[in-house]
PDB file of C-alpha atoms in Angstrom:
ATOM      1  CA  UNK A   2      86.297 106.960  48.072  1.00  0.00           C
ATOM      2  CA  UNK A   3      89.923 106.151  48.752  1.00  0.00           C
ATOM      3  CA  UNK A   4      91.351 109.500  46.686  1.00  0.00           C
ATOM      4  CA  UNK A   5      88.427 111.196  49.569  1.00  0.00           C
ATOM      5  CA  UNK A   6      90.579 108.923  52.216  1.00  0.00           C
ATOM      6  CA  UNK A   7      94.162 109.566  51.674  1.00  0.00           C
ATOM      7  CA  UNK A   8      92.858 113.599  50.803  1.00  0.00           C
ATOM      8  CA  UNK A   9      91.289 113.705  54.123  1.00  0.00           C
ATOM      9  CA  UNK A  10      94.581 112.406  55.651  1.00  0.00           C
ATOM     10  CA  UNK A  11      96.765 115.007  53.757  1.00  0.00           C
ATOM     11  CA  UNK A  12      95.045 117.971  55.023  1.00  0.00           C
ATOM     12  CA  UNK A  13      95.650 116.281  58.827  1.00  0.00           C
ATOM     13  CA  UNK A  14      99.795 115.740  57.566  1.00  0.00           C
ATOM     14  CA  UNK A  15      99.886 119.466  56.626  1.00  0.00           C
ATOM     15  CA  UNK A  16      98.610 120.581  60.026  1.00  0.00           C
ATOM     16  CA  UNK A  17     100.600 118.492  61.539  1.00  0.00           C
ATOM     17  CA  UNK A  18     103.389 120.097  59.494  1.00  0.00           C
ATOM     18  CA  UNK A  19     102.717 123.579  59.803  1.00  0.00           C
ATOM     19  CA  UNK A  20     102.298 122.342  63.853  1.00  0.00           C
ATOM     20  CA  UNK A  21     105.753 121.077  63.720  1.00  0.00           C
ATOM     21  CA  UNK A  22     107.631 124.684  61.722  1.00  0.00           C
ATOM     22  CA  UNK A  23     105.647 126.793  64.596  1.00  0.00           C
ATOM     23  CA  UNK A  24     106.553 124.947  67.400  1.00  0.00           C
ATOM     24  CA  UNK A  25     110.107 124.166  65.847  1.00  0.00           C
ATOM     25  CA  UNK A  26     110.463 127.761  64.334  1.00  0.00           C
ATOM     26  CA  UNK A  27     109.814 128.915  68.050  1.00  0.00           C
ATOM     27  CA  UNK A  28     112.538 126.739  69.842  1.00  0.00           C
ATOM     28  CA  UNK A  29     114.964 127.421  66.925  1.00  0.00           C
ATOM     29  CA  UNK A  30     114.281 131.252  67.032  1.00  0.00           C
ATOM     30  CA  UNK A  31     114.604 131.188  71.460  1.00  0.00           C
ATOM     31  CA  UNK A  32     117.846 129.360  70.733  1.00  0.00           C
ATOM     32  CA  UNK A  33     119.424 132.197  67.924  1.00  0.00           C
ATOM     33  CA  UNK A  34     117.794 134.874  69.857  1.00  0.00           C
ATOM     34  CA  UNK A  35     118.348 134.160  73.381  1.00  0.00           C
ATOM     35  CA  UNK A  36     121.354 135.545  75.546  1.00  0.00           C
ATOM     36  CA  UNK A  37     123.137 132.107  76.511  1.00  0.00           C
ATOM     37  CA  UNK A  38     125.813 132.109  79.619  1.00  0.00           C
ATOM     38  CA  UNK A  39     125.388 129.065  82.027  1.00  0.00           C
ATOM     39  CA  UNK A  40     127.010 128.376  84.465  1.00  0.00           C
ATOM     40  CA  UNK A  41     127.344 125.379  87.618  1.00  0.00           C
ATOM     41  CA  UNK A  42     124.782 127.155  89.640  1.00  0.00           C
ATOM     42  CA  UNK A  43     122.330 127.946  86.700  1.00  0.00           C
ATOM     43  CA  UNK A  44     121.837 124.441  85.561  1.00  0.00           C
ATOM     44  CA  UNK A  45     121.273 122.512  89.301  1.00  0.00           C
ATOM     45  CA  UNK A  46     117.864 120.926  89.642  1.00  0.00           C
ATOM     46  CA  UNK A  47     115.855 124.242  91.294  1.00  0.00           C
ATOM     47  CA  UNK A  48     112.794 122.787  93.699  1.00  0.00           C
ATOM     48  CA  UNK A  49     111.924 126.380  95.873  1.00  0.00           C
ATOM     49  CA  UNK A  50     115.210 126.959  96.657  1.00  0.00           C
ATOM     50  CA  UNK A  51     116.506 124.337  98.563  1.00  0.00           C
ATOM     51  CA  UNK A  52     119.642 122.006  97.401  1.00  0.00           C
ATOM     52  CA  UNK A  53     118.447 119.118  95.138  1.00  0.00           C
ATOM     53  CA  UNK A  54     118.285 115.935  97.163  1.00  0.00           C
ATOM     54  CA  UNK A  55     118.947 112.582  95.702  1.00  0.00           C
ATOM     55  CA  UNK A  56     118.743 111.374  92.040  1.00  0.00           C
ATOM     56  CA  UNK A  57     116.014 112.109  89.178  1.00  0.00           C
ATOM     57  CA  UNK A  58     114.736 108.773  88.646  1.00  0.00           C
ATOM     58  CA  UNK A  59     114.142 108.547  92.215  1.00  0.00           C
ATOM     59  CA  UNK A  60     110.415 105.333  92.656  1.00  0.00           C
ATOM     60  CA  UNK A  61     107.361 106.875  92.796  1.00  0.00           C
ATOM     61  CA  UNK A  62     104.177 105.073  94.827  1.00  0.00           C
ATOM     62  CA  UNK A  63     102.351 102.225  93.126  1.00  0.00           C
ATOM     63  CA  UNK A  64      98.752 103.835  93.924  1.00  0.00           C
ATOM     64  CA  UNK A  65      99.743 105.760  90.357  1.00  0.00           C
ATOM     65  CA  UNK A  66      99.244 102.297  89.002  1.00  0.00           C
ATOM     66  CA  UNK A  67      95.788 101.816  89.657  1.00  0.00           C
ATOM     67  CA  UNK A  68      95.116 105.337  88.288  1.00  0.00           C
ATOM     68  CA  UNK A  69      96.506 104.138  85.189  1.00  0.00           C
ATOM     69  CA  UNK A  70      95.119 100.293  85.005  1.00  0.00           C
ATOM     70  CA  UNK A  71      91.640 102.723  85.406  1.00  0.00           C
ATOM     71  CA  UNK A  72      93.046 105.010  82.870  1.00  0.00           C
ATOM     72  CA  UNK A  73      93.873 101.971  80.364  1.00  0.00           C
ATOM     73  CA  UNK A  74      90.136 100.685  80.960  1.00  0.00           C
ATOM     74  CA  UNK A  75      88.628 103.455  80.190  1.00  0.00           C
ATOM     75  CA  UNK A  76      90.259 104.626  77.499  1.00  0.00           C
ATOM     76  CA  UNK A  77      89.333 101.087  75.810  1.00  0.00           C
ATOM     77  CA  UNK A  78      86.084 102.240  76.782  1.00  0.00           C
ATOM     78  CA  UNK A  79      86.706 105.763  74.775  1.00  0.00           C
ATOM     79  CA  UNK A  80      87.117 104.041  71.818  1.00  0.00           C
ATOM     80  CA  UNK A  81      84.186 102.391  71.632  1.00  0.00           C
ATOM     81  CA  UNK A  82      82.124 105.449  72.162  1.00  0.00           C
ATOM     82  CA  UNK A  83      83.492 107.153  68.574  1.00  0.00           C
ATOM     83  CA  UNK A  84      82.232 104.536  65.813  1.00  0.00           C
ATOM     84  CA  UNK A  85      79.049 105.109  68.276  1.00  0.00           C
ATOM     85  CA  UNK A  86      78.807 108.680  68.128  1.00  0.00           C
ATOM     86  CA  UNK A  87      79.557 109.019  64.852  1.00  0.00           C
ATOM     87  CA  UNK A  88      76.189 106.337  63.970  1.00  0.00           C
ATOM     88  CA  UNK A  89      74.151 108.180  66.334  1.00  0.00           C
ATOM     89  CA  UNK A  90      72.393 110.780  63.921  1.00  0.00           C
ATOM     90  CA  UNK A  91      71.642 108.247  60.762  1.00  0.00           C
ATOM     91  CA  UNK A  92      70.420 105.829  63.825  1.00  0.00           C
ATOM     92  CA  UNK A  93      68.040 108.237  64.783  1.00  0.00           C
ATOM     93  CA  UNK A  94      66.793 110.028  61.406  1.00  0.00           C
ATOM     94  CA  UNK A  95      65.618 106.125  60.236  1.00  0.00           C
ATOM     95  CA  UNK A  96      64.162 106.120  63.756  1.00  0.00           C
ATOM     96  CA  UNK A  97      66.049 104.156  65.686  1.00  0.00           C
ATOM     97  CA  UNK A  98      67.152 106.554  67.921  1.00  0.00           C
ATOM     98  CA  UNK A  99      66.090 105.234  70.838  1.00  0.00           C
ATOM     99  CA  UNK A 100      67.439 101.673  70.468  1.00  0.00           C
ATOM    100  CA  UNK A 101      71.660 102.857  70.036  1.00  0.00           C
ATOM    101  CA  UNK A 102      70.921 105.365  73.045  1.00  0.00           C
ATOM    102  CA  UNK A 103      69.942 102.178  75.359  1.00  0.00           C
ATOM    103  CA  UNK A 104      73.011  99.664  73.737  1.00  0.00           C
ATOM    104  CA  UNK A 105      75.392 102.123  74.693  1.00  0.00           C
ATOM    105  CA  UNK A 106      73.827 103.258  78.307  1.00  0.00           C
ATOM    106  CA  UNK A 107      73.879  99.991  78.976  1.00  0.00           C
ATOM    107  CA  UNK A 108      77.340  99.338  77.199  1.00  0.00           C
ATOM    108  CA  UNK A 109      78.934 102.116  80.398  1.00  0.00           C
ATOM    109  CA  UNK A 110      76.651 100.976  82.835  1.00  0.00           C
ATOM    110  CA  UNK A 111      77.844  97.538  83.042  1.00  0.00           C
ATOM    111  CA  UNK A 112      81.716  99.113  83.059  1.00  0.00           C
ATOM    112  CA  UNK A 113      80.028 101.750  85.807  1.00  0.00           C
ATOM    113  CA  UNK A 114      79.784  98.709  87.936  1.00  0.00           C
ATOM    114  CA  UNK A 115      83.324  98.572  87.761  1.00  0.00           C
ATOM    115  CA  UNK A 116      84.147 101.580  89.275  1.00  0.00           C
ATOM    116  CA  UNK A 117      81.334 101.492  91.307  1.00  0.00           C
ATOM    117  CA  UNK A 118      83.620  98.568  92.407  1.00  0.00           C
ATOM    118  CA  UNK A 119      87.216 100.590  92.660  1.00  0.00           C
ATOM    119  CA  UNK A 120      85.361 103.287  94.663  1.00  0.00           C
ATOM    120  CA  UNK A 121      83.413 100.552  97.339  1.00  0.00           C
ATOM    121  CA  UNK A 122      87.503  98.276  97.450  1.00  0.00           C
ATOM    122  CA  UNK A 123      89.174 102.335  98.418  1.00  0.00           C
ATOM    123  CA  UNK A 124      91.037 102.611  95.627  1.00  0.00           C
ATOM    124  CA  UNK A 125      90.273 105.896  94.663  1.00  0.00           C
ATOM    125  CA  UNK A 126      90.993 107.149  97.937  1.00  0.00           C
ATOM    126  CA  UNK A 127      94.019 108.955  98.250  1.00  0.00           C
ATOM    127  CA  UNK A 128      95.168 108.143 101.895  1.00  0.00           C
TER     128      UNK A 128
ATOM    129  CA  UNK B   1     111.186  97.395  40.927  1.00  0.00           C
ATOM    130  CA  UNK B   2     110.975 100.715  38.565  1.00  0.00           C
ATOM    131  CA  UNK B   3     107.411 100.068  38.738  1.00  0.00           C
ATOM    132  CA  UNK B   4     107.222  99.764  42.094  1.00  0.00           C
ATOM    133  CA  UNK B   5     109.642 103.049  42.961  1.00  0.00           C
ATOM    134  CA  UNK B   6     106.437 104.764  40.654  1.00  0.00           C
ATOM    135  CA  UNK B   7     103.868 103.985  43.560  1.00  0.00           C
ATOM    136  CA  UNK B   8     103.662 107.110  46.234  1.00  0.00           C
ATOM    137  CA  UNK B   9     102.480 104.756  48.884  1.00  0.00           C
ATOM    138  CA  UNK B  10     105.490 102.747  48.921  1.00  0.00           C
ATOM    139  CA  UNK B  11     107.307 105.577  48.987  1.00  0.00           C
ATOM    140  CA  UNK B  12     105.303 106.823  52.230  1.00  0.00           C
ATOM    141  CA  UNK B  13     105.761 102.981  52.994  1.00  0.00           C
ATOM    142  CA  UNK B  14     109.526 103.755  53.554  1.00  0.00           C
ATOM    143  CA  UNK B  15     109.049 106.738  55.190  1.00  0.00           C
ATOM    144  CA  UNK B  16     107.106 105.083  58.140  1.00  0.00           C
ATOM    145  CA  UNK B  17     108.771 101.641  58.041  1.00  0.00           C
ATOM    146  CA  UNK B  18     112.707 103.826  58.514  1.00  0.00           C
ATOM    147  CA  UNK B  19     111.562 104.892  61.647  1.00  0.00           C
ATOM    148  CA  UNK B  20     109.927 101.992  62.917  1.00  0.00           C
ATOM    149  CA  UNK B  21     113.029  99.975  62.001  1.00  0.00           C
ATOM    150  CA  UNK B  22     114.512 102.440  63.995  1.00  0.00           C
ATOM    151  CA  UNK B  23     112.740 102.407  67.227  1.00  0.00           C
ATOM    152  CA  UNK B  24     112.288  98.583  67.241  1.00  0.00           C
ATOM    153  CA  UNK B  25     116.345  98.640  66.880  1.00  0.00           C
ATOM    154  CA  UNK B  26     116.671 100.924  69.620  1.00  0.00           C
ATOM    155  CA  UNK B  27     113.484  99.479  72.109  1.00  0.00           C
ATOM    156  CA  UNK B  28     116.067  97.044  72.709  1.00  0.00           C
ATOM    157  CA  UNK B  29     119.024  97.532  72.182  1.00  0.00           C
ATOM    158  CA  UNK B  30     119.278 100.974  74.600  1.00  0.00           C
ATOM    159  CA  UNK B  31     120.619 100.464  78.398  1.00  0.00           C
ATOM    160  CA  UNK B  32     117.744 102.720  79.975  1.00  0.00           C
ATOM    161  CA  UNK B  33     115.029 100.685  79.818  1.00  0.00           C
ATOM    162  CA  UNK B  34     112.734 103.947  80.242  1.00  0.00           C
ATOM    163  CA  UNK B  35     113.925 105.427  76.974  1.00  0.00           C
ATOM    164  CA  UNK B  36     113.218 101.707  76.177  1.00  0.00           C
ATOM    165  CA  UNK B  37     109.854 102.167  76.313  1.00  0.00           C
ATOM    166  CA  UNK B  38     109.606 105.960  74.859  1.00  0.00           C
ATOM    167  CA  UNK B  39     111.358 104.201  71.575  1.00  0.00           C
ATOM    168  CA  UNK B  40     108.767 101.835  71.807  1.00  0.00           C
ATOM    169  CA  UNK B  41     106.067 104.787  71.596  1.00  0.00           C
ATOM    170  CA  UNK B  42     108.316 105.332  68.110  1.00  0.00           C
ATOM    171  CA  UNK B  43     107.244 102.152  66.782  1.00  0.00           C
ATOM    172  CA  UNK B  44     103.917 102.056  68.021  1.00  0.00           C
ATOM    173  CA  UNK B  45     103.692 105.449  66.047  1.00  0.00           C
ATOM    174  CA  UNK B  46     104.607 104.231  63.332  1.00  0.00           C
ATOM    175  CA  UNK B  47     102.443 101.116  63.373  1.00  0.00           C
ATOM    176  CA  UNK B  48      99.695 103.669  63.701  1.00  0.00           C
ATOM    177  CA  UNK B  49     100.620 105.361  59.966  1.00  0.00           C
ATOM    178  CA  UNK B  50     101.380 101.779  58.636  1.00  0.00           C
ATOM    179  CA  UNK B  51      97.595 100.906  59.442  1.00  0.00           C
ATOM    180  CA  UNK B  52      96.363 104.583  58.303  1.00  0.00           C
ATOM    181  CA  UNK B  53      98.090 103.752  54.944  1.00  0.00           C
ATOM    182  CA  UNK B  54      96.164 100.148  54.478  1.00  0.00           C
ATOM    183  CA  UNK B  55      92.926 102.370  55.447  1.00  0.00           C
ATOM    184  CA  UNK B  56      92.171 100.793  58.536  1.00  0.00           C
ATOM    185  CA  UNK B  57      91.218 103.871  59.671  1.00  0.00           C
ATOM    186  CA  UNK B  58      89.557 103.117  63.980  1.00  0.00           C
ATOM    187  CA  UNK B  59      92.646 100.591  64.056  1.00  0.00           C
ATOM    188  CA  UNK B  60      94.998 103.376  63.678  1.00  0.00           C
ATOM    189  CA  UNK B  61      93.239 104.985  66.343  1.00  0.00           C
ATOM    190  CA  UNK B  62      93.180 103.050  68.219  1.00  0.00           C
ATOM    191  CA  UNK B  63      96.557 102.298  68.326  1.00  0.00           C
ATOM    192  CA  UNK B  64      96.896 105.513  69.214  1.00  0.00           C
ATOM    193  CA  UNK B  65      94.909 106.252  71.798  1.00  0.00           C
ATOM    194  CA  UNK B  66      94.853 103.019  73.678  1.00  0.00           C
ATOM    195  CA  UNK B  67      98.041 102.028  73.321  1.00  0.00           C
ATOM    196  CA  UNK B  68     100.857 104.947  72.698  1.00  0.00           C
ATOM    197  CA  UNK B  69      97.929 107.244  75.751  1.00  0.00           C
ATOM    198  CA  UNK B  70      97.668 104.262  77.704  1.00  0.00           C
ATOM    199  CA  UNK B  71      99.430 100.993  77.535  1.00  0.00           C
ATOM    200  CA  UNK B  72     102.760 102.863  77.406  1.00  0.00           C
ATOM    201  CA  UNK B  73     101.634 105.498  80.315  1.00  0.00           C
ATOM    202  CA  UNK B  74     101.222 101.685  82.203  1.00  0.00           C
ATOM    203  CA  UNK B  75     104.664 100.604  81.591  1.00  0.00           C
ATOM    204  CA  UNK B  76     106.585 103.947  82.629  1.00  0.00           C
ATOM    205  CA  UNK B  77     104.601 103.495  86.317  1.00  0.00           C
ATOM    206  CA  UNK B  78     105.489  99.651  86.108  1.00  0.00           C
ATOM    207  CA  UNK B  79     109.109 100.695  85.379  1.00  0.00           C
ATOM    208  CA  UNK B  80     109.027 103.748  88.266  1.00  0.00           C
ATOM    209  CA  UNK B  81     107.400 101.593  90.723  1.00  0.00           C
ATOM    210  CA  UNK B  82     109.524  98.510  90.499  1.00  0.00           C
ATOM    211  CA  UNK B  83     112.875  98.616  92.876  1.00  0.00           C
ATOM    212  CA  UNK B  84     115.283  97.845  90.069  1.00  0.00           C
ATOM    213  CA  UNK B  85     117.365 100.702  89.269  1.00  0.00           C
ATOM    214  CA  UNK B  86     116.706 103.200  86.981  1.00  0.00           C
ATOM    215  CA  UNK B  87     118.329 105.506  84.743  1.00  0.00           C
ATOM    216  CA  UNK B  88     121.906 104.256  82.688  1.00  0.00           C
ATOM    217  CA  UNK B  89     122.700 100.419  83.116  1.00  0.00           C
ATOM    218  CA  UNK B  90     126.392 100.092  82.057  1.00  0.00           C
ATOM    219  CA  UNK B  91     125.857  96.605  80.372  1.00  0.00           C
ATOM    220  CA  UNK B  92     123.084  94.566  79.521  1.00  0.00           C
ATOM    221  CA  UNK B  93     122.182  92.226  81.702  1.00  0.00           C
ATOM    222  CA  UNK B  94     121.882  89.890  79.457  1.00  0.00           C
ATOM    223  CA  UNK B  95     124.531  86.921  78.480  1.00  0.00           C
ATOM    224  CA  UNK B  96     125.412  86.288  75.157  1.00  0.00           C
ATOM    225  CA  UNK B  97     123.636  82.651  75.369  1.00  0.00           C
ATOM    226  CA  UNK B  98     119.874  84.696  76.381  1.00  0.00           C
ATOM    227  CA  UNK B  99     120.997  86.870  73.190  1.00  0.00           C
ATOM    228  CA  UNK B 100     120.983  84.472  70.867  1.00  0.00           C
ATOM    229  CA  UNK B 101     118.472  82.501  71.875  1.00  0.00           C
ATOM    230  CA  UNK B 102     115.836  85.734  72.266  1.00  0.00           C
ATOM    231  CA  UNK B 103     117.090  86.175  68.300  1.00  0.00           C
ATOM    232  CA  UNK B 104     116.722  83.107  67.161  1.00  0.00           C
ATOM    233  CA  UNK B 105     113.463  82.762  68.502  1.00  0.00           C
ATOM    234  CA  UNK B 106     112.473  86.426  66.946  1.00  0.00           C
ATOM    235  CA  UNK B 107     113.979  85.229  63.720  1.00  0.00           C
ATOM    236  CA  UNK B 108     111.860  82.227  63.743  1.00  0.00           C
ATOM    237  CA  UNK B 109     108.859  84.189  64.632  1.00  0.00           C
ATOM    238  CA  UNK B 110     109.615  87.042  61.758  1.00  0.00           C
ATOM    239  CA  UNK B 111     109.933  83.284  59.136  1.00  0.00           C
ATOM    240  CA  UNK B 112     106.851  82.042  60.443  1.00  0.00           C
ATOM    241  CA  UNK B 113     104.604  84.959  60.116  1.00  0.00           C
ATOM    242  CA  UNK B 114     106.082  85.352  56.396  1.00  0.00           C
ATOM    243  CA  UNK B 115     105.701  81.650  54.782  1.00  0.00           C
ATOM    244  CA  UNK B 116     101.913  81.950  56.564  1.00  0.00           C
ATOM    245  CA  UNK B 117     101.151  85.158  55.059  1.00  0.00           C
ATOM    246  CA  UNK B 118     102.904  83.885  51.985  1.00  0.00           C
ATOM    247  CA  UNK B 119     101.134  81.270  51.849  1.00  0.00           C
ATOM    248  CA  UNK B 120      97.675  82.273  52.847  1.00  0.00           C
ATOM    249  CA  UNK B 121      97.602  85.471  50.438  1.00  0.00           C
ATOM    250  CA  UNK B 122     100.388  84.662  47.410  1.00  0.00           C
ATOM    251  CA  UNK B 123      99.096  87.041  44.486  1.00  0.00           C
ATOM    252  CA  UNK B 124      95.596  87.890  45.870  1.00  0.00           C
ATOM    253  CA  UNK B 125      95.234  91.667  45.075  1.00  0.00           C
ATOM    254  CA  UNK B 126      94.405  92.909  47.945  1.00  0.00           C
ATOM    255  CA  UNK B 127      91.503  95.699  46.897  1.00  0.00           C
ATOM    256  CA  UNK B 128      92.418  98.123  49.133  1.00  0.00           C
ATOM    257  CA  UNK B 129      89.245 100.423  50.250  1.00  0.00           C
ATOM    258  CA  UNK B 130      89.887 102.247  53.229  1.00  0.00           C
ATOM    259  CA  UNK B 131      87.087 101.461  55.792  1.00  0.00           C
ATOM    260  CA  UNK B 132      85.740 104.862  57.599  1.00  0.00           C
ATOM    261  CA  UNK B 133      84.829 104.593  61.259  1.00  0.00           C
ATOM    262  CA  UNK B 134      80.968 105.273  60.708  1.00  0.00           C
ATOM    263  CA  UNK B 135      81.276 101.558  58.513  1.00  0.00           C
ATOM    264  CA  UNK B 136      82.746  99.861  61.691  1.00  0.00           C
ATOM    265  CA  UNK B 137      80.049 101.945  63.897  1.00  0.00           C
ATOM    266  CA  UNK B 138      77.222 100.898  61.225  1.00  0.00           C
ATOM    267  CA  UNK B 139      78.067  97.245  61.257  1.00  0.00           C
ATOM    268  CA  UNK B 140      78.905  97.299  64.619  1.00  0.00           C
ATOM    269  CA  UNK B 141      75.237  98.260  65.947  1.00  0.00           C
ATOM    270  CA  UNK B 142      73.518  96.818  63.236  1.00  0.00           C
ATOM    271  CA  UNK B 143      75.225  93.266  63.240  1.00  0.00           C
ATOM    272  CA  UNK B 144      77.330  92.958  65.785  1.00  0.00           C
ATOM    273  CA  UNK B 145      74.969  94.515  69.161  1.00  0.00           C
ATOM    274  CA  UNK B 146      75.507  91.571  71.457  1.00  0.00           C
ATOM    275  CA  UNK B 147      79.359  90.733  70.902  1.00  0.00           C
ATOM    276  CA  UNK B 148      79.643  95.309  71.686  1.00  0.00           C
ATOM    277  CA  UNK B 149      78.286  94.512  75.126  1.00  0.00           C
ATOM    278  CA  UNK B 150      79.617  91.361  75.232  1.00  0.00           C
ATOM    279  CA  UNK B 151      83.020  93.866  75.063  1.00  0.00           C
ATOM    280  CA  UNK B 152      82.226  96.062  77.928  1.00  0.00           C
ATOM    281  CA  UNK B 153      81.393  92.541  80.251  1.00  0.00           C
ATOM    282  CA  UNK B 154      84.800  91.655  79.236  1.00  0.00           C
ATOM    283  CA  UNK B 155      86.643  94.861  79.876  1.00  0.00           C
ATOM    284  CA  UNK B 156      85.068  95.499  83.316  1.00  0.00           C
ATOM    285  CA  UNK B 157      86.846  91.602  84.248  1.00  0.00           C
ATOM    286  CA  UNK B 158      89.549  93.093  82.993  1.00  0.00           C
ATOM    287  CA  UNK B 159      88.782  96.306  85.153  1.00  0.00           C
ATOM    288  CA  UNK B 160      88.012  94.170  88.561  1.00  0.00           C
ATOM    289  CA  UNK B 161      91.106  91.703  87.685  1.00  0.00           C
ATOM    290  CA  UNK B 162      93.925  94.924  87.317  1.00  0.00           C
ATOM    291  CA  UNK B 163      92.248  95.980  90.952  1.00  0.00           C
ATOM    292  CA  UNK B 164      91.878  92.468  92.664  1.00  0.00           C
ATOM    293  CA  UNK B 165      95.917  91.827  91.420  1.00  0.00           C
ATOM    294  CA  UNK B 166      97.568  95.361  92.008  1.00  0.00           C
ATOM    295  CA  UNK B 167      95.532  97.076  95.209  1.00  0.00           C
ATOM    296  CA  UNK B 168      97.479  97.156  97.896  1.00  0.00           C
ATOM    297  CA  UNK B 169      96.484  94.631 100.814  1.00  0.00           C
ATOM    298  CA  UNK B 170      94.209  96.396 103.444  1.00  0.00           C
ATOM    299  CA  UNK B 171      95.969  94.539 106.441  1.00  0.00           C
ATOM    300  CA  UNK B 172      99.038  96.932 106.252  1.00  0.00           C
ATOM    301  CA  UNK B 173      97.611 100.663 108.469  1.00  0.00           C
ATOM    302  CA  UNK B 174     100.946 101.636 109.234  1.00  0.00           C
ATOM    303  CA  UNK B 175     101.732 102.352 105.147  1.00  0.00           C
ATOM    304  CA  UNK B 176      99.478 105.179 105.071  1.00  0.00           C
ATOM    305  CA  UNK B 177     101.609 107.776 106.511  1.00  0.00           C
ATOM    306  CA  UNK B 178     104.420 106.577 104.369  1.00  0.00           C
ATOM    307  CA  UNK B 179     105.959 109.201 101.800  1.00  0.00           C
ATOM    308  CA  UNK B 180     105.009 109.411  98.138  1.00  0.00           C
ATOM    309  CA  UNK B 181     108.578 107.416  97.593  1.00  0.00           C
ATOM    310  CA  UNK B 182     107.366 104.473 100.177  1.00  0.00           C
ATOM    311  CA  UNK B 183     108.804 100.965  98.566  1.00  0.00           C
ATOM    312  CA  UNK B 184     107.049  98.741 101.226  1.00  0.00           C
ATOM    313  CA  UNK B 185     104.682  97.284  97.787  1.00  0.00           C
ATOM    314  CA  UNK B 186     106.993  97.152  94.958  1.00  0.00           C
ATOM    315  CA  UNK B 187     106.722  93.487  95.187  1.00  0.00           C
ATOM    316  CA  UNK B 188     102.709  93.942  94.668  1.00  0.00           C
ATOM    317  CA  UNK B 189     104.046  95.795  91.856  1.00  0.00           C
ATOM    318  CA  UNK B 190     105.780  93.390  90.256  1.00  0.00           C
ATOM    319  CA  UNK B 191     103.195  90.930  90.809  1.00  0.00           C
ATOM    320  CA  UNK B 192     100.501  93.540  88.894  1.00  0.00           C
ATOM    321  CA  UNK B 193     103.329  94.655  85.899  1.00  0.00           C
ATOM    322  CA  UNK B 194     102.859  90.988  84.329  1.00  0.00           C
ATOM    323  CA  UNK B 195      99.207  91.359  84.606  1.00  0.00           C
TER     324      UNK B 195
END
């Protein structure tokens, strides 16, 4: 069992390494092959042909924060769906499919109440 | 020592722990607060890899999805919406006294955890049987069904609490036309950021 576990993750590692080599190789090849003649105008930040105003470190609006907050909560919800999804089939084979389905429906409906609250409070409205 | 070096897990541990320590060090010493958060990503990714090495698969991917995926985004937004100056700070804004205090507290915490772990486990050999995510699902829906449902109520409470803390006051009708860079509610943000 432990050997199979680590074997699985060595497969993952090999995939990650191949991906890194492909991306890294493309970047290195581009920097070797592409012509490179920088000048001041070319390296300026481009924004629709207008000269940029202000610095790059600008302040963003608070309404993004609430979306990040909602994302965090529903991300935690999604985490709990993974072990459930792995077990649905074996529970269904044991005749408990209805039970495990209803459990997840209850879980999601309780959290949907939070989404309903957010919509009713106008949090999701982009004014 | 020789025996320690021949085991592959120990080499994997060193490979993971070195970038972890480096990321933690840079996230504390970095002069740019956004860079600090990005170095924190390295630390969190390495801790996820350590969990994988321990055989705690579900915890590892939870760290990746929730911490690297969502909490870091929350941190970045929290930094980006405050009025605090972003970008390079020429000097770290803490006095030497504060640094000494922080070093003392973190050193004491490290010592405490080390002593607790050593006295708690001592020479006990920990049998490292990897826990697959499907086993967690098995016990979750066989033994811990009610706690599982309670988790959703806890998440609901966190969701509503977060909205209450971070939502702008509706009694500011003039704000709706403000630009995306508007800063009227920065103080509200600061409170929400602590949550």
